[in-house]
XYZ file of C-alpha atoms in Angstrom:
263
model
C 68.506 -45.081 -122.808
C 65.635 -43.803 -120.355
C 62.838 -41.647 -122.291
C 63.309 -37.883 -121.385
C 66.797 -38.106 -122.096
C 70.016 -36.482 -122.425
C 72.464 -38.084 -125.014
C 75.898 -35.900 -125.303
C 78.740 -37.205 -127.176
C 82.019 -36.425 -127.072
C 83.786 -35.696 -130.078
C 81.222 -36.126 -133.414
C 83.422 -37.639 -135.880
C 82.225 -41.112 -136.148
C 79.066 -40.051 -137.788
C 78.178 -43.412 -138.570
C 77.913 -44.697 -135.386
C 75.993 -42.110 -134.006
C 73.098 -42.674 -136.806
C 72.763 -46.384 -135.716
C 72.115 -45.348 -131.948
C 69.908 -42.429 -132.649
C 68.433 -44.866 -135.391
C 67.748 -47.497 -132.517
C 66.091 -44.423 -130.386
C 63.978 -43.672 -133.219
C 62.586 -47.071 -133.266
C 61.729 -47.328 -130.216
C 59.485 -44.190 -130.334
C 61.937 -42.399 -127.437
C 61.862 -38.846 -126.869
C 65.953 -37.804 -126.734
C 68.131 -34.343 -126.891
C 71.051 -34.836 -128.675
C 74.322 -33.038 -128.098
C 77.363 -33.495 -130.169
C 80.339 -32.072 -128.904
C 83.659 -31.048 -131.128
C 86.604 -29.153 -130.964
C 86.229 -28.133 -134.750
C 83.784 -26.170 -135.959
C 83.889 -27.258 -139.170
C 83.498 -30.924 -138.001
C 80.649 -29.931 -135.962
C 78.441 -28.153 -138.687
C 78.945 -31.094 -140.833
C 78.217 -33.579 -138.375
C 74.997 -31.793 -137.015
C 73.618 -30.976 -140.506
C 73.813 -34.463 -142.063
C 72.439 -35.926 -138.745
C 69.632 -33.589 -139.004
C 69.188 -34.327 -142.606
C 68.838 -37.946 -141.175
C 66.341 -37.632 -138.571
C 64.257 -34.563 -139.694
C 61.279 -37.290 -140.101
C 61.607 -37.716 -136.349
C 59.574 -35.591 -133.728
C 61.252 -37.421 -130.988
C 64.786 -36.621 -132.123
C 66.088 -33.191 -130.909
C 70.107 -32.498 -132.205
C 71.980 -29.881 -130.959
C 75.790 -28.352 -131.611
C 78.646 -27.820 -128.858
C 82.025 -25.853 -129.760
C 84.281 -26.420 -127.621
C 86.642 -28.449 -125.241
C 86.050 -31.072 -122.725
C 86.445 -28.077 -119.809
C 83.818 -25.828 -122.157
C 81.943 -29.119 -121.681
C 81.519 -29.300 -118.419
C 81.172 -25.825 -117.038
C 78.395 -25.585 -119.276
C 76.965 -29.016 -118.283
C 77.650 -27.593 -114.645
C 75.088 -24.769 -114.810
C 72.912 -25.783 -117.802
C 69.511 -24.565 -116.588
C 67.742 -25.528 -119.973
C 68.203 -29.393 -119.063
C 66.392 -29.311 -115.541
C 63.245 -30.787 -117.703
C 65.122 -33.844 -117.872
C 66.349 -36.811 -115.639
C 69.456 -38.328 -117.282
C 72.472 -37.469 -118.858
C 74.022 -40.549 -120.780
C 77.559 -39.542 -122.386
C 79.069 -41.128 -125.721
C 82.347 -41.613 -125.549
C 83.436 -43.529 -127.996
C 86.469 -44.729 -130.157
C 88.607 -46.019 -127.299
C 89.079 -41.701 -126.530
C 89.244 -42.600 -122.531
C 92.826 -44.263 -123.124
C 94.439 -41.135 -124.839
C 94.464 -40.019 -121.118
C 98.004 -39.448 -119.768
C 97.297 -42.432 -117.450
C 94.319 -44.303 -115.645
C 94.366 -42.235 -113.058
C 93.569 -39.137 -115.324
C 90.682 -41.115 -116.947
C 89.251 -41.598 -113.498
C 89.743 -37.687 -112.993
C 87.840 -36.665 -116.116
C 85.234 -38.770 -115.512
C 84.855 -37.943 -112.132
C 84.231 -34.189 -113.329
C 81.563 -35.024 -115.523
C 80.313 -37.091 -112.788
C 80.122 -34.171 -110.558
C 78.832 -31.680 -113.482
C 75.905 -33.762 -113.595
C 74.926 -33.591 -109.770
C 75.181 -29.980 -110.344
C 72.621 -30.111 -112.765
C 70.444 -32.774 -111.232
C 70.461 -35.166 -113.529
C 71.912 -38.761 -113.642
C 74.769 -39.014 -115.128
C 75.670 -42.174 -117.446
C 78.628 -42.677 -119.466
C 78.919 -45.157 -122.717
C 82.722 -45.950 -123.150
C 84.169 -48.244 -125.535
C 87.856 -49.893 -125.000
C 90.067 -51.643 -126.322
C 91.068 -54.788 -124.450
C 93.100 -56.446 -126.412
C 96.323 -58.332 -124.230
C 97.998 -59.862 -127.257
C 100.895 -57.062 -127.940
C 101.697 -59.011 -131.286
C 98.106 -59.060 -132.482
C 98.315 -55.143 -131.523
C 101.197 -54.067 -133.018
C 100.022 -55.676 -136.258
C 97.821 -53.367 -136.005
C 99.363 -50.659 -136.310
C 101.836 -51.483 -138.783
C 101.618 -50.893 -143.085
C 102.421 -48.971 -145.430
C 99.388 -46.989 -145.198
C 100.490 -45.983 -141.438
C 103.838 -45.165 -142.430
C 102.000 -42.811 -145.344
C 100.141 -41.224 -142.736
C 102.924 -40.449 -140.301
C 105.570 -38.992 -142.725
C 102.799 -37.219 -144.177
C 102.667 -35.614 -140.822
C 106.422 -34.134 -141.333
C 105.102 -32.791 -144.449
C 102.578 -31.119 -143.025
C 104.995 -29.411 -140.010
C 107.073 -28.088 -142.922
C 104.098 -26.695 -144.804
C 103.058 -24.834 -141.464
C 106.697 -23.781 -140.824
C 106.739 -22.029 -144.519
C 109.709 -24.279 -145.289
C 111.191 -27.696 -145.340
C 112.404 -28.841 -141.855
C 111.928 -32.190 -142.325
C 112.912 -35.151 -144.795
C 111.121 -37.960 -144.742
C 114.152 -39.839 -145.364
C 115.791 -39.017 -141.782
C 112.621 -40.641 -140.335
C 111.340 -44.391 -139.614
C 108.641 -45.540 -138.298
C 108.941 -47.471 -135.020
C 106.096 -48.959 -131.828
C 106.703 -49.941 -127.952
C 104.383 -50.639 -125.089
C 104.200 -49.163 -121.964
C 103.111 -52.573 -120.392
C 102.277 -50.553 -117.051
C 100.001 -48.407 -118.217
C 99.521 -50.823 -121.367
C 99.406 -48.403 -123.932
C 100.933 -48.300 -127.140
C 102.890 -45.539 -128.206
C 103.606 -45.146 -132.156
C 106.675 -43.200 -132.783
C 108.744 -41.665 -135.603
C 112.501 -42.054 -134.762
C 115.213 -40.190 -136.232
C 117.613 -41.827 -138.565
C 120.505 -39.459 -137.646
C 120.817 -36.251 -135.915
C 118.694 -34.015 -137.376
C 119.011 -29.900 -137.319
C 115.185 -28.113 -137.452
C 115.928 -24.544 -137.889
C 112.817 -22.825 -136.324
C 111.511 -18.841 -137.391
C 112.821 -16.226 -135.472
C 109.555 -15.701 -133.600
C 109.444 -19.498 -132.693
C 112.232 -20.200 -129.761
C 113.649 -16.937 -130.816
C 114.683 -18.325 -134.019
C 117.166 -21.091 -132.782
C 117.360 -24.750 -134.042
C 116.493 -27.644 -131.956
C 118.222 -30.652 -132.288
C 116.791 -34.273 -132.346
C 119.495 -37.001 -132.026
C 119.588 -40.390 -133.954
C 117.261 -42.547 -132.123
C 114.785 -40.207 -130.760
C 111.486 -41.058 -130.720
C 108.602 -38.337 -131.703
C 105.166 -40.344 -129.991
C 102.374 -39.578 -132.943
C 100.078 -42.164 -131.565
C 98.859 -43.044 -127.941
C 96.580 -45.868 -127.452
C 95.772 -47.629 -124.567
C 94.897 -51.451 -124.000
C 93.245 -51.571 -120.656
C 92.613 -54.817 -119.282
C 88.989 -55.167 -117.763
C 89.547 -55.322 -114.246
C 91.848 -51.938 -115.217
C 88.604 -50.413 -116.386
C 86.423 -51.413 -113.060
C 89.350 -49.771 -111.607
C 89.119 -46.860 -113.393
C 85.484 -46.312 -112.973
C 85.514 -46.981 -109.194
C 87.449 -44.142 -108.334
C 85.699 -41.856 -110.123
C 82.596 -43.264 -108.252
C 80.904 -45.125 -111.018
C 80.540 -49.006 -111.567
C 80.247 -50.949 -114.354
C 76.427 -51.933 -115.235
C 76.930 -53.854 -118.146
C 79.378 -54.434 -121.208
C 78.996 -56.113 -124.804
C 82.365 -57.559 -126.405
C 83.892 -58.389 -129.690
C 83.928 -62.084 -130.770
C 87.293 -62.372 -130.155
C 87.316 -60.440 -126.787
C 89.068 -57.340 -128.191
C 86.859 -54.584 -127.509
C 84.630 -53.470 -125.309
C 81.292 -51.034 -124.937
C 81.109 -50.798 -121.030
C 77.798 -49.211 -119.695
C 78.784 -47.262 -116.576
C 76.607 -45.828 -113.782
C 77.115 -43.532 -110.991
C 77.421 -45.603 -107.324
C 74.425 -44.942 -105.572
């Protein structure tokens, strides 16, 4: 992280992840503007509060709230006159977020944009992505298999019904079920109906008619992707970055790529 920085992150719910890198920027005595970025204000003031709790020791340390989405993001990033002082902009993006994409290609988009945002605002722009690689689709699926999982998705038809007013769904005309898109090698974990099932929807809501799902539909709850490395160079290169460096997993299953802008 160059001194004089910019460190934006998006999406500030992994709290404790963010207080071991600002913790390592503390050591080292490095003056850094912090931005966490959320969708959710309540996340946000949360976030920004305890982290400031954290680092109010710190005269090096300066954190700062954004509300708002990825496009609020960079249209403000795009004409942000207060951060001419600085050099570099080095993005968090953590959590293996860059696969919930529709596709590659869209990652390569978004990035690109932020890419561009930066230019706009003279500063270097750096991104810190981490992936995961895995290519074992058993070892993956166990993954994201268990009770606990199933708990978590029917708990999701329970809370449709509770924002409908009234219960649409059963949890017992639901199963839990996985598949991989092996060409964009991304997991997709689905609830599938157990029989047709009739969801009456309020009158102001499809003008009050009921949709049908039929036995064997699938409802994706979960995208994740498993990008293969050379998938990610590919990725990065045509949104005109390159891979500078990367730190792995033991086992090889994850990945923190450092990624720079092509000179």
């Amino acid at each position: 992280m160059p001194a004089d920085g910019v460190l934006l992150e998006l999406g500030c719910g992994a709290i404790h992840k963010t207080k071991l890198i600002l913790a390592g920027l503390r050591k080292q005595k490095k003056p850094v503007r912090y931005f966490a970025l959320d969708l959710s204000r309540e996340s946000l003031v949360a976030s920004v509060l305890e982290l400031r709790s954290s680092f109010q020791d710190s005269p090096f340390i300066t954190i700062t709230g954004l509300l708002g989405t990825y496009d609020d993001c960079i249209a403000w990033l795009s004409g942000a006159k207060s951060l001419r002082e600085y050099q570099s902009m080095t993005i968090l993006w953590l959590g293996n977020s860059i696969t919930n994409m529709d596709s590659p290609g869209e990652a390569s988009v978004f990035l690109g944009r932020f890419g561009a945002a930066c230019e706009r605002a003279q500063l270097a722009c750096r991104f810190v992505v981490s992936i995961d690689i895995c290519q074992k689709d058993g070892k993956v699926k166990d993954a994201y298999s268990g009770p606990e999982l199933r708990d978590w998705l029917l708990n999701s038809l329970e809370t449709a019904s509770l924002a409908l007013g009234y219960d649409a769904f059963s949890t017992d005309d639901w199963r839990d079920t996985t598949w991989m898109d092996n060409y964009n090698r991304t997991l997709h974990v689905c609830l599938a109906a157990r029989r047709d099932v009739l969801i009456p929807l309020p009158s102001p809501v499809n003008g009050g008619e009921a949709v049908i799902i039929h036995k064997g539909q699938h409802i994706t709850m979960i995208r994740s992707g498993k990008w293969k490395e050379e998938s990610v160079g590919d990725v990065c290169e045509q949104a005109g970055f390159q891979i500078q460096q990367r730190w792995k997993d033991d086992d090889g299953d994850y990945c923190v790529f450092l990624l720079g802008q092509e000179t």
